[in-house]
Coordinates of C-alpha atoms and ligand atoms in Angstrom, one line a residue:
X1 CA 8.7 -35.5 -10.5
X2 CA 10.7 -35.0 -7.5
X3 CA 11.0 -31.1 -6.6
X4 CA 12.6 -31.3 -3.9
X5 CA 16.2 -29.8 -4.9
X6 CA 13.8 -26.8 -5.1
X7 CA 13.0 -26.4 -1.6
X8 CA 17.1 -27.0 -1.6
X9 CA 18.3 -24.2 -3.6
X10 CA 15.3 -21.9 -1.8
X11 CA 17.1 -22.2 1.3
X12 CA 20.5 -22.6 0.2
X13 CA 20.6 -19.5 -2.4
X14 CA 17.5 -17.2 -1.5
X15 CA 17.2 -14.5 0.6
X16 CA 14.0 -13.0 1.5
X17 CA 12.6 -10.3 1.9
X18 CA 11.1 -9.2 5.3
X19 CA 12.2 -12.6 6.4
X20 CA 13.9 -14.0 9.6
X21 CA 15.9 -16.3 7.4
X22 CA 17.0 -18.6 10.4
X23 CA 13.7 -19.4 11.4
X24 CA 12.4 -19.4 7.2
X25 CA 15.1 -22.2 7.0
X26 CA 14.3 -24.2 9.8
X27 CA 10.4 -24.5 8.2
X28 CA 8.8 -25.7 5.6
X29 CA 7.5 -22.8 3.2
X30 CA 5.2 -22.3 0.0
X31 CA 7.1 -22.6 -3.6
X32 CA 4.5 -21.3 -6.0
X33 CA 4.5 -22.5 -9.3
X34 CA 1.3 -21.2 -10.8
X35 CA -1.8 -19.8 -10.4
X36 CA -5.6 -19.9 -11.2
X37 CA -8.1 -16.9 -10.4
X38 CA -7.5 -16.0 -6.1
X39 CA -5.7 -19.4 -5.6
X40 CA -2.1 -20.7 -6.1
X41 CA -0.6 -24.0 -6.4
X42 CA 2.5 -25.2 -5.1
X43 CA 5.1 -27.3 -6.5
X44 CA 3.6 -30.3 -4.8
X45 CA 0.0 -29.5 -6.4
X46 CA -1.0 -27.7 -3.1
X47 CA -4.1 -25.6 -3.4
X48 CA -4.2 -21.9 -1.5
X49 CA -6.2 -18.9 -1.9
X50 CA -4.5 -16.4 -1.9
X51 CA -5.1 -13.8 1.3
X52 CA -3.4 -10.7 0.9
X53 CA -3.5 -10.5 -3.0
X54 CA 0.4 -11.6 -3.2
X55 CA 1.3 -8.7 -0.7
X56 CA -1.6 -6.5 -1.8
X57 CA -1.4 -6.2 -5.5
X58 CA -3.4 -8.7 -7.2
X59 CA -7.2 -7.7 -8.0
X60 CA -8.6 -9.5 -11.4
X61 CA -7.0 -12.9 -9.8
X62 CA -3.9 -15.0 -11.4
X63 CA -3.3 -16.1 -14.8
X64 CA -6.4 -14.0 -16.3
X65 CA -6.8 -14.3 -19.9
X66 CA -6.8 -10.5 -21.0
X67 CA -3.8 -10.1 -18.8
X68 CA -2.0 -12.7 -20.5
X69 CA -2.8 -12.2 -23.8
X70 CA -1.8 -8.1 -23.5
X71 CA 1.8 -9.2 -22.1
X72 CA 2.1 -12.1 -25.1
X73 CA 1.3 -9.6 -27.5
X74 CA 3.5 -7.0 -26.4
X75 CA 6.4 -9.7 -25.6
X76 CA 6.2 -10.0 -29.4
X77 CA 6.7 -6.9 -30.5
X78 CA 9.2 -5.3 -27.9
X79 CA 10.2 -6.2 -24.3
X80 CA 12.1 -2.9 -23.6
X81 CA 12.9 0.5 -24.9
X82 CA 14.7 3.1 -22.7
X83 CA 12.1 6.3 -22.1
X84 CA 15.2 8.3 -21.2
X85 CA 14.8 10.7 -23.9
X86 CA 12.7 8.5 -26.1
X87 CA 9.5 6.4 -25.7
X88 CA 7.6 3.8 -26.0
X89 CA 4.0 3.0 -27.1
X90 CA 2.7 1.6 -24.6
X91 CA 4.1 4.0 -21.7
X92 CA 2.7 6.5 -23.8
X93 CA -1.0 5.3 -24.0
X94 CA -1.0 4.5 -20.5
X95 CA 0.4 7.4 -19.3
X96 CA -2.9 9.1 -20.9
X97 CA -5.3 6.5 -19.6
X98 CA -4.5 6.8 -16.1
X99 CA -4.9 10.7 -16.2
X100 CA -8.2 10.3 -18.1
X101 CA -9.4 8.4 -14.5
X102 CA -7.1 10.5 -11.9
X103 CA -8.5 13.0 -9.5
X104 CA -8.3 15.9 -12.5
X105 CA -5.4 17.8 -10.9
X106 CA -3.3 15.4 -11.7
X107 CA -2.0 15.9 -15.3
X108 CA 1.1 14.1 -15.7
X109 CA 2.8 11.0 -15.1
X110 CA 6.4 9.6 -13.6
X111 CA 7.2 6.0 -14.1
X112 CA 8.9 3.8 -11.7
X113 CA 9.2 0.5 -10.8
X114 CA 7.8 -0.4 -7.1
X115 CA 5.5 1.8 -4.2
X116 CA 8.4 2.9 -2.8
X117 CA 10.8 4.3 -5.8
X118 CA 7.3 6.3 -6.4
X119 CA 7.6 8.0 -3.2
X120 CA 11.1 8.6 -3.4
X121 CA 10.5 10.6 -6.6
X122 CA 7.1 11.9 -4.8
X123 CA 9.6 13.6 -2.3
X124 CA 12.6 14.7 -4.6
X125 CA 10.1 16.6 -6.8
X126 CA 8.3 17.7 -3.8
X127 CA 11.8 19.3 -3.1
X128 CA 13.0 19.7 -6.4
X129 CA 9.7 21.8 -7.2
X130 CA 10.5 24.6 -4.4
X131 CA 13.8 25.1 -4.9
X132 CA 13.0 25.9 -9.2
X133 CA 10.6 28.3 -7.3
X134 CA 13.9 30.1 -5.4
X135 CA 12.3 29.0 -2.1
X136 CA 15.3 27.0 -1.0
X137 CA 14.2 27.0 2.4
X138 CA 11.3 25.0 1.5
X139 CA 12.8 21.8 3.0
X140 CA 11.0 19.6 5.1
X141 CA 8.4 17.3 5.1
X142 CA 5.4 16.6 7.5
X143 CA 4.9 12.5 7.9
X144 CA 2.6 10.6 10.3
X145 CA 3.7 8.5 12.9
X146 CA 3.1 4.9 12.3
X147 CA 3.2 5.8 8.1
X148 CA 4.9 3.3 6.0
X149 CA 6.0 4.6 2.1
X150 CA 8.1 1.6 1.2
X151 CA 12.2 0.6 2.4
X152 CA 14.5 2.7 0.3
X153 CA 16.4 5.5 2.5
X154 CA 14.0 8.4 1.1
X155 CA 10.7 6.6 1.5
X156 CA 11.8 5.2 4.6
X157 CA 12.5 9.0 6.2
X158 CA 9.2 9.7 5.7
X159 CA 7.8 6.4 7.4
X160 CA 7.2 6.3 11.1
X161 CA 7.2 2.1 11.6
X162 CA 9.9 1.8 14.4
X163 CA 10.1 -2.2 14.1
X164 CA 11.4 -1.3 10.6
X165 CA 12.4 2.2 10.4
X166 CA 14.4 2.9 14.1
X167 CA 17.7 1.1 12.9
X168 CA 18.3 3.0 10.0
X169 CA 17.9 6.6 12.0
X170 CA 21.4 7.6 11.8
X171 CA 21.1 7.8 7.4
X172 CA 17.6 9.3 7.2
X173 CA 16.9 13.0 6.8
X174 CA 14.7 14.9 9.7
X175 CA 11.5 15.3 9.3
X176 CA 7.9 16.8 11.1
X177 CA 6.0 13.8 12.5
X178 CA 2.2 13.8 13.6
X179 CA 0.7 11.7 15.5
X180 CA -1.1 8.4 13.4
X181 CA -4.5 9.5 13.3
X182 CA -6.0 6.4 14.1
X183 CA -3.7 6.0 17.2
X184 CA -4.3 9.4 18.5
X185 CA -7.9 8.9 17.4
X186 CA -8.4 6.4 19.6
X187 CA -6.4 8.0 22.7
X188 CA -8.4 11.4 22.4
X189 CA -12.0 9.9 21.5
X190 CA -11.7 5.8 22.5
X191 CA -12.5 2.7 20.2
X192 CA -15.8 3.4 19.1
X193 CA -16.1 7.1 18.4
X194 CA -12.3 7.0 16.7
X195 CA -13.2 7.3 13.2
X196 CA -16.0 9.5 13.7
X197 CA -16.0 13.3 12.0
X198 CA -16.3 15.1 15.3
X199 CA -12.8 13.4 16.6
X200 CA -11.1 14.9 13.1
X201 CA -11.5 18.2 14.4
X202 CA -9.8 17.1 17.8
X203 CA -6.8 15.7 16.0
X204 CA -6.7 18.8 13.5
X205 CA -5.9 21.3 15.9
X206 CA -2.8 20.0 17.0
X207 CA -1.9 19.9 13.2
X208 CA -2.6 23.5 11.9
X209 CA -1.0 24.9 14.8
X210 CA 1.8 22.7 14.0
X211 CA 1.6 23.6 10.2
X212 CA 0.9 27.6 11.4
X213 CA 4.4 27.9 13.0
X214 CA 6.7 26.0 10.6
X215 CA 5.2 26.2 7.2
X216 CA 7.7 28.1 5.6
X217 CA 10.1 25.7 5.9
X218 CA 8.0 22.9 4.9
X219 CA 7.5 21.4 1.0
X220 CA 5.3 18.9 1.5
X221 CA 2.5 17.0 3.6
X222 CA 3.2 13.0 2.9
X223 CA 0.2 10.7 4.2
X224 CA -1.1 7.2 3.4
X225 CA -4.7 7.3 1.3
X226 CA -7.3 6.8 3.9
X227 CA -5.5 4.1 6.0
X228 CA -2.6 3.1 7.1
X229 CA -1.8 -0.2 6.0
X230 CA 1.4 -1.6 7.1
X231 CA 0.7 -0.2 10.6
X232 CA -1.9 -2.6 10.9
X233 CA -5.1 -1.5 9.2
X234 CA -5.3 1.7 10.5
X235 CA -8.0 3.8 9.0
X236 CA -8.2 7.8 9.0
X237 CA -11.2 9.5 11.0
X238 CA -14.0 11.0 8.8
X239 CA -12.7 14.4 7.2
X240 CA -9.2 13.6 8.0
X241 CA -7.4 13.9 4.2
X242 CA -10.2 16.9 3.8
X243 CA -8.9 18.8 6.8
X244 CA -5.2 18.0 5.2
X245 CA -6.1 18.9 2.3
X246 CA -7.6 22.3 3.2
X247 CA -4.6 23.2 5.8
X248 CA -2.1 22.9 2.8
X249 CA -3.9 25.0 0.7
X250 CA -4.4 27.4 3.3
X251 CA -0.4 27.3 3.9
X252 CA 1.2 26.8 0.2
X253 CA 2.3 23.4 1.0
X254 CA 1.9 20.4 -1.3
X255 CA -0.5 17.5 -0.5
X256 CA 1.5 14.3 -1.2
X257 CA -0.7 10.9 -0.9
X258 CA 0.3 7.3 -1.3
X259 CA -2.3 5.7 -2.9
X260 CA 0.2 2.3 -3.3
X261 CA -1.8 0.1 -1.4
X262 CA -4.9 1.6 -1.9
X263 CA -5.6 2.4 -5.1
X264 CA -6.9 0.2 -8.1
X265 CA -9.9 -0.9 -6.5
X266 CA -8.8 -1.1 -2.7
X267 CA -11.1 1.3 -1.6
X268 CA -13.7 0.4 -3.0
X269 CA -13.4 3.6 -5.5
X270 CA -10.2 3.3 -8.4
X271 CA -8.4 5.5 -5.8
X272 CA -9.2 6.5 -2.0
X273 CA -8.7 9.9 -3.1
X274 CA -12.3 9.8 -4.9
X275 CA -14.1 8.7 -2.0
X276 CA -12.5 10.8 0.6
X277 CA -13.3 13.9 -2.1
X278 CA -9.9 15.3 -2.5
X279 CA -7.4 16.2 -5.0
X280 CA -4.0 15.4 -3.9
X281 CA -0.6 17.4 -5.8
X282 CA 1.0 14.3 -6.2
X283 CA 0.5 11.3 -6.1
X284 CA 1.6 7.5 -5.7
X285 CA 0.4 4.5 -7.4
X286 CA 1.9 1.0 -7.6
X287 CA 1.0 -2.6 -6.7
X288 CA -2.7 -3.2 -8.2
X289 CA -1.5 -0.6 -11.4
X290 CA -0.6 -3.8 -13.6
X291 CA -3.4 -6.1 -11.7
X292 CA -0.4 -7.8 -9.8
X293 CA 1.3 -9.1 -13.0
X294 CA 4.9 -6.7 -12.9
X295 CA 6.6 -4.3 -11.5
X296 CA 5.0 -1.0 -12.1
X297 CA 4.5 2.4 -10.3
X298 CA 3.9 6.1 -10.8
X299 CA 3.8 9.3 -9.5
X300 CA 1.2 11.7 -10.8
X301 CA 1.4 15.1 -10.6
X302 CA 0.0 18.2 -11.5
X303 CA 0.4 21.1 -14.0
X304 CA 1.5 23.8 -11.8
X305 CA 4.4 21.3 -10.5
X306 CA 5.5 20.2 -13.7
X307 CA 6.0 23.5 -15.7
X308 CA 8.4 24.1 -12.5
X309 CA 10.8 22.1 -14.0
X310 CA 10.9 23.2 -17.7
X311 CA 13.4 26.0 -18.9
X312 CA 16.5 26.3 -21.3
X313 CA 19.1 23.2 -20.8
X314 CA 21.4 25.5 -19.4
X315 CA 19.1 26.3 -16.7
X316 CA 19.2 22.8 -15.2
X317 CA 16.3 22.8 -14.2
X318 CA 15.0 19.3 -15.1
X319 CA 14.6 16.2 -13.3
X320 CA 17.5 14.6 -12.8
X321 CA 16.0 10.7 -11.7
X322 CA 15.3 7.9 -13.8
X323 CA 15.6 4.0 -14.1
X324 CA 16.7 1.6 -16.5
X325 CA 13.2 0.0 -16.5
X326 CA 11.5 3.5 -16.5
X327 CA 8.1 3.3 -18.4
X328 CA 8.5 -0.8 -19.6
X329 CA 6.2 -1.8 -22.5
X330 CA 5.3 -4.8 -20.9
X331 CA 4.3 -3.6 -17.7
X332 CA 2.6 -0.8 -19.5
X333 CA 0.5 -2.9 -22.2
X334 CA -1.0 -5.1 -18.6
X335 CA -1.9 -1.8 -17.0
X336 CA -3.5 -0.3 -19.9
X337 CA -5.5 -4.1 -20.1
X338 CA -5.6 -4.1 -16.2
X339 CA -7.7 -0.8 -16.5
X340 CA -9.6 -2.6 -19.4
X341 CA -10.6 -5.6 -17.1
X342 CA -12.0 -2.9 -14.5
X343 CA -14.5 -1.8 -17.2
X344 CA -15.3 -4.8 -18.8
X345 CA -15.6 -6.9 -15.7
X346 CA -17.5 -4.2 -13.3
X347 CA -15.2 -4.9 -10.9
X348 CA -16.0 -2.0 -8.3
X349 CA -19.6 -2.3 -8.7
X350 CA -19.3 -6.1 -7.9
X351 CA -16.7 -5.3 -5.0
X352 CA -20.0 -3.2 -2.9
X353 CA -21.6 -6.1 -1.7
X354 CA -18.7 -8.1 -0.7
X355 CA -17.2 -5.1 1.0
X356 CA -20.7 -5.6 2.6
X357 CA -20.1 -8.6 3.5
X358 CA -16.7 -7.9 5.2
X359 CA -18.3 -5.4 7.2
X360 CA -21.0 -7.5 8.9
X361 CA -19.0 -10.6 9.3
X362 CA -16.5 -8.6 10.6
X363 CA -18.5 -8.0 13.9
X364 CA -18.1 -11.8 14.3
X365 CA -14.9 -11.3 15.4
X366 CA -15.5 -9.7 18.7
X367 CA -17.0 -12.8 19.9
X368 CA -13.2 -13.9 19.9
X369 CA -11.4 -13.5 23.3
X370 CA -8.0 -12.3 22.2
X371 CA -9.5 -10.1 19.6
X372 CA -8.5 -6.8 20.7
X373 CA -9.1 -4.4 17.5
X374 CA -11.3 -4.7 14.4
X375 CA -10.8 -2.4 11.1
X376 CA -11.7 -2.2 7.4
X377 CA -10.9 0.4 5.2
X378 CA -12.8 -0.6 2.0
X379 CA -11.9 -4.3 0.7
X380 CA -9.0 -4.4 3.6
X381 CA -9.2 -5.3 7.0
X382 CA -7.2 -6.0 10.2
X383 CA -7.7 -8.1 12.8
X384 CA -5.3 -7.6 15.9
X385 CA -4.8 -9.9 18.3
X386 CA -4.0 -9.4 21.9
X387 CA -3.3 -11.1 24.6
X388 CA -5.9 -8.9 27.1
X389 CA -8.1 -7.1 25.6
X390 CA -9.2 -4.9 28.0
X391 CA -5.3 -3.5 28.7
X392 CA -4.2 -3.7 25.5
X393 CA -1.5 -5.9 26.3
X394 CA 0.1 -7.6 23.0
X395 CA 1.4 -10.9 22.9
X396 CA 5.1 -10.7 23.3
X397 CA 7.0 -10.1 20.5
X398 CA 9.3 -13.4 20.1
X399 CA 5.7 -15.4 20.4
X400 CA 4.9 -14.6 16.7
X401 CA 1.1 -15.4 17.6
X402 CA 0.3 -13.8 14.1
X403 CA 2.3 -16.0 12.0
X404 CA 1.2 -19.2 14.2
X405 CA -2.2 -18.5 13.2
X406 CA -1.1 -18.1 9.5
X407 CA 0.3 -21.4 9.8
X408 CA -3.2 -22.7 10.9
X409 CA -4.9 -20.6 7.8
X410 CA -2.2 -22.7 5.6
X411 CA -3.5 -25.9 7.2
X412 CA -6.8 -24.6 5.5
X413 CA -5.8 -23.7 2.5
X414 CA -5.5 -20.1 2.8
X415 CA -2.1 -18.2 2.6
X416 CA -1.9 -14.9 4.8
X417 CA 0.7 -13.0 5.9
X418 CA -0.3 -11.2 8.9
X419 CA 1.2 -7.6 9.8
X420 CA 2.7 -8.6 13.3
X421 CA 0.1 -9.7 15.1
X422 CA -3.0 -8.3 13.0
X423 CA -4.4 -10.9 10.9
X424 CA -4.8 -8.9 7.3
X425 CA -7.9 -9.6 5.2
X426 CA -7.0 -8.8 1.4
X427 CA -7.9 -10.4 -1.4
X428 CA -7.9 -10.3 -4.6
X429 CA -11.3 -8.0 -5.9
X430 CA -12.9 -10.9 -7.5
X431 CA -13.0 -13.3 -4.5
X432 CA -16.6 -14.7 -4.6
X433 CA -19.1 -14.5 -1.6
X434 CA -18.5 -17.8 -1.0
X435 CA -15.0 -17.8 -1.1
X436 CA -14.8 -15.1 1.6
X437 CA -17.2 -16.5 3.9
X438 CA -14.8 -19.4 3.4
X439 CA -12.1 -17.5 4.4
X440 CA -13.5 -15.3 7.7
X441 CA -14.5 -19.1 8.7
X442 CA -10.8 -20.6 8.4
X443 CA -9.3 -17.4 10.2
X444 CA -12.2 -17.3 12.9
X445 CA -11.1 -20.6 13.3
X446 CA -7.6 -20.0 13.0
X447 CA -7.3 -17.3 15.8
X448 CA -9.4 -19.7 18.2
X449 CA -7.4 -22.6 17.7
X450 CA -3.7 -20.1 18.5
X451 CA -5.0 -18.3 21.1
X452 CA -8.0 -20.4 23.0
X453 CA -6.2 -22.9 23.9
Ligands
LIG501 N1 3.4 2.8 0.2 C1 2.4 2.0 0.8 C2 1.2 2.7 1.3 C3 2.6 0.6 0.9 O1 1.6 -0.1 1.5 C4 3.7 0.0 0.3 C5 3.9 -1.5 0.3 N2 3.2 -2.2 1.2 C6 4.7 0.8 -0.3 C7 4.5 2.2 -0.4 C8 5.9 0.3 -0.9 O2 5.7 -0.3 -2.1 P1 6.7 -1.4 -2.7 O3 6.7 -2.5 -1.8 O4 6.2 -1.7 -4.1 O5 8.0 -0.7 -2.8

């Protein structure tokens, strides 16, 4: 059958996201039209594995059977019930599932839809929280250079991306920015001693005496889990969300992580939290919370912030935020099976060795001339590509040397979509050994056959 009026109406009606749509309509581009475990098929039969988990999100693979069948049984009973003063059963159980594995602080649960409605309600009860308190000075928020929370005017304030963020200046509110850990990591320490404990302690300073002068005013400390992954892959030093962590308790201000991209399995723990040994205040989940079938997120929180906002009706006091969507059965029955598959498939404990894995072929990499940086943070990892490696020099901009090499990772069967120009590494958790010795082939090859010639 011909498909074409597909490719049509793509162009024609469709706009995309995070998409120069000149240049999108000029090229040819991949339709999906179903999937099998980590690959996809096109609408002309076309096989591809999928890279980067369908921007991060997928981990048991496509079309799994359990996830399926939970969404066909809960399609039959009931698509949708307002939680708006009501509920629903399976918001309900899932609500208690995912605080039964949450860092044990954590005791209740705000629905949303995507990442970055989670850390737009992250922030308003951040704020919200103070101000029940009567500390109405309690305003601002602490970010990281180089963060990225998501593209709504809230969770963009709190971002530090200037490719994305710079235009939209004049309609965010201020806010305290550090430096990117990573970035200021490798300034203060160089390359190979960035992530190392003792260069923690030279980026720390800076903050306390930051956090010592101003943290009266301040409500909350907002940072990425571990890594920063738009940015580019970058990962945290060792210690760094400890030494957070202990500076707000030290100054009363609330620890507010984004665990969006890297928690379900990411890590290489259910949340980066666990294996960087903290307890955040509140926190963010989306993406891999329904496996990577719907549109799901949620913002934890903890007792102490919660009973902030109950009182008499009168008292306004409560939270005044909520969706349409809020709490959706159907995305709530996959979770609950999502979190079933972890269990009954062992998925982190088979994830170690092919984190492994990543790690030594990895090292392959710097055999590549225009390889300038190499990072992994758990089962994600970013390859940057430069034009001189020893200067640091990019390619330009306009060159899109990422996305050329993304092309030649298509031309192998392997859809990526890189971050710029660092080539991301992140698929699904269930990617065989061989698979991903498949893949660090193609994109070995890849970046050789864009840049080497
Ligand atoms: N926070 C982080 C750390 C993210 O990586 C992302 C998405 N890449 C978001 C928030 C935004 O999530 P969403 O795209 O679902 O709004």
């Amino acid at each position: 059958m011909d498909k074409s009026y597909l490719e049509k109406w793509d162009k024609e009606y469709f706009w995309h996201p995070f998409t120069q749509m000149k240049i999108y309509r000029e090229e040819e581009n991949v339709i999906v039209e179903r999937g099998e475990g980590v690959y996809v098929y096109d609408i002309h039969g076309n096989r591809y594995l999928d890279g980067v988990s369908s921007l991060w999100c997928n981990v048991h693979g496509h079309n799994h059977p359990k996830l399926n069948q939970a969404l066909i049984d809960q399609v039959n009973r009931i698509a949708h019930f307002t939680t708006l003063g009501a509920s629903n059963v399976p918001a309900v159980v899932f609500a208690k599932n995912l605080i039964d594995i949450a860092p044990p602080k954590l005791r209740k649960v705000f629905y949303s839809e995507d990442g970055a409605e989670a850390m737009e309600i992250a922030i308003k009860i951040a704020y919200h929280y103070w101000h029940n308190k009567g500390e109405f000075q309690r305003n601002k928020f602490v970010t990281l250079s180089e963060a990225y929370h998501g593209d709504t005017i809230g969770s963009v304030s709190v971002g530090g991306i200037n490719i994305f963020h710079e235009k939209y200046r004049p309609l965010l509110f201020d806010v305290y920015k550090m430096p990117s850990p990573y970035l200021e990591a490798v300034k203060k320490a160089g390359r190979e001693k960035a992530l190392e404990y003792d260069t923690t302690k030279l980026l720390i300073e800076e903050v306390e005496e930051f956090i010592f002068k101003n943290h009266q005013e301040i409500a909350g400390f907002v940072l990425e889990g571990g890594v920063q992954g738009a940015a580019g892959i970058l990962p945290f030093p060792k210690g760094y969300l400890k030494e957070i962590r202990r500076i707000c308790d030290e100054y009363n201000i609330l620890m507010i992580v984004d665990e969006v991209a890297t928690g379900f399995g990411r890590s290489g723990y259910m949340f980066a939290c666990e294996k960087e040994g903290i307890e955040p205040d509140i926190m963010a989940l989306g993406k891999g919370i329904t496996g990577g079938y719907l549109p799901l997120a949620a913002t934890l929180v903890t007792d102490e912030i919660f009973n902030e906002f109950l009182g008499e009706f009168g008292e306004a006091k409560h939270f005044y935020h909520g969706h349409t969507y809020t709490g959706n059965p159907l995305a709530c029955s996959v979770a609950i099976a999502n979190l079933e598959v972890f269990e009954e498939e062992q998925t982190l404990k088979k994830l170690q060795p092919k984190i492994k894995l990543l790690e030594e072929r990895l090292k392959e990499f710097w055999d590549l001339k225009h390889v300038g940086d190499v990072r992994q943070y758990g089962f994600m990892a970013g390859i940057e590509l430069v034009r001189d490696r020893k200067s640091m020099e990019p390619f330009p901009y306009g060159e899109r040397t990422g996305f050329k090499v993304a092309g030649e990772m298509l031309k192998r069967g392997i859809w990526v979509r890189p971050l710029g120009d660092v080539m991301v590494i992140m698929p699904p958790l269930v990617i065989t050994e061989d698979q991903l010795n498949y893949f660090l082939d193609s994109l070995k090859e890849s970046i050789k056959a864009v840049t080497e010639v």
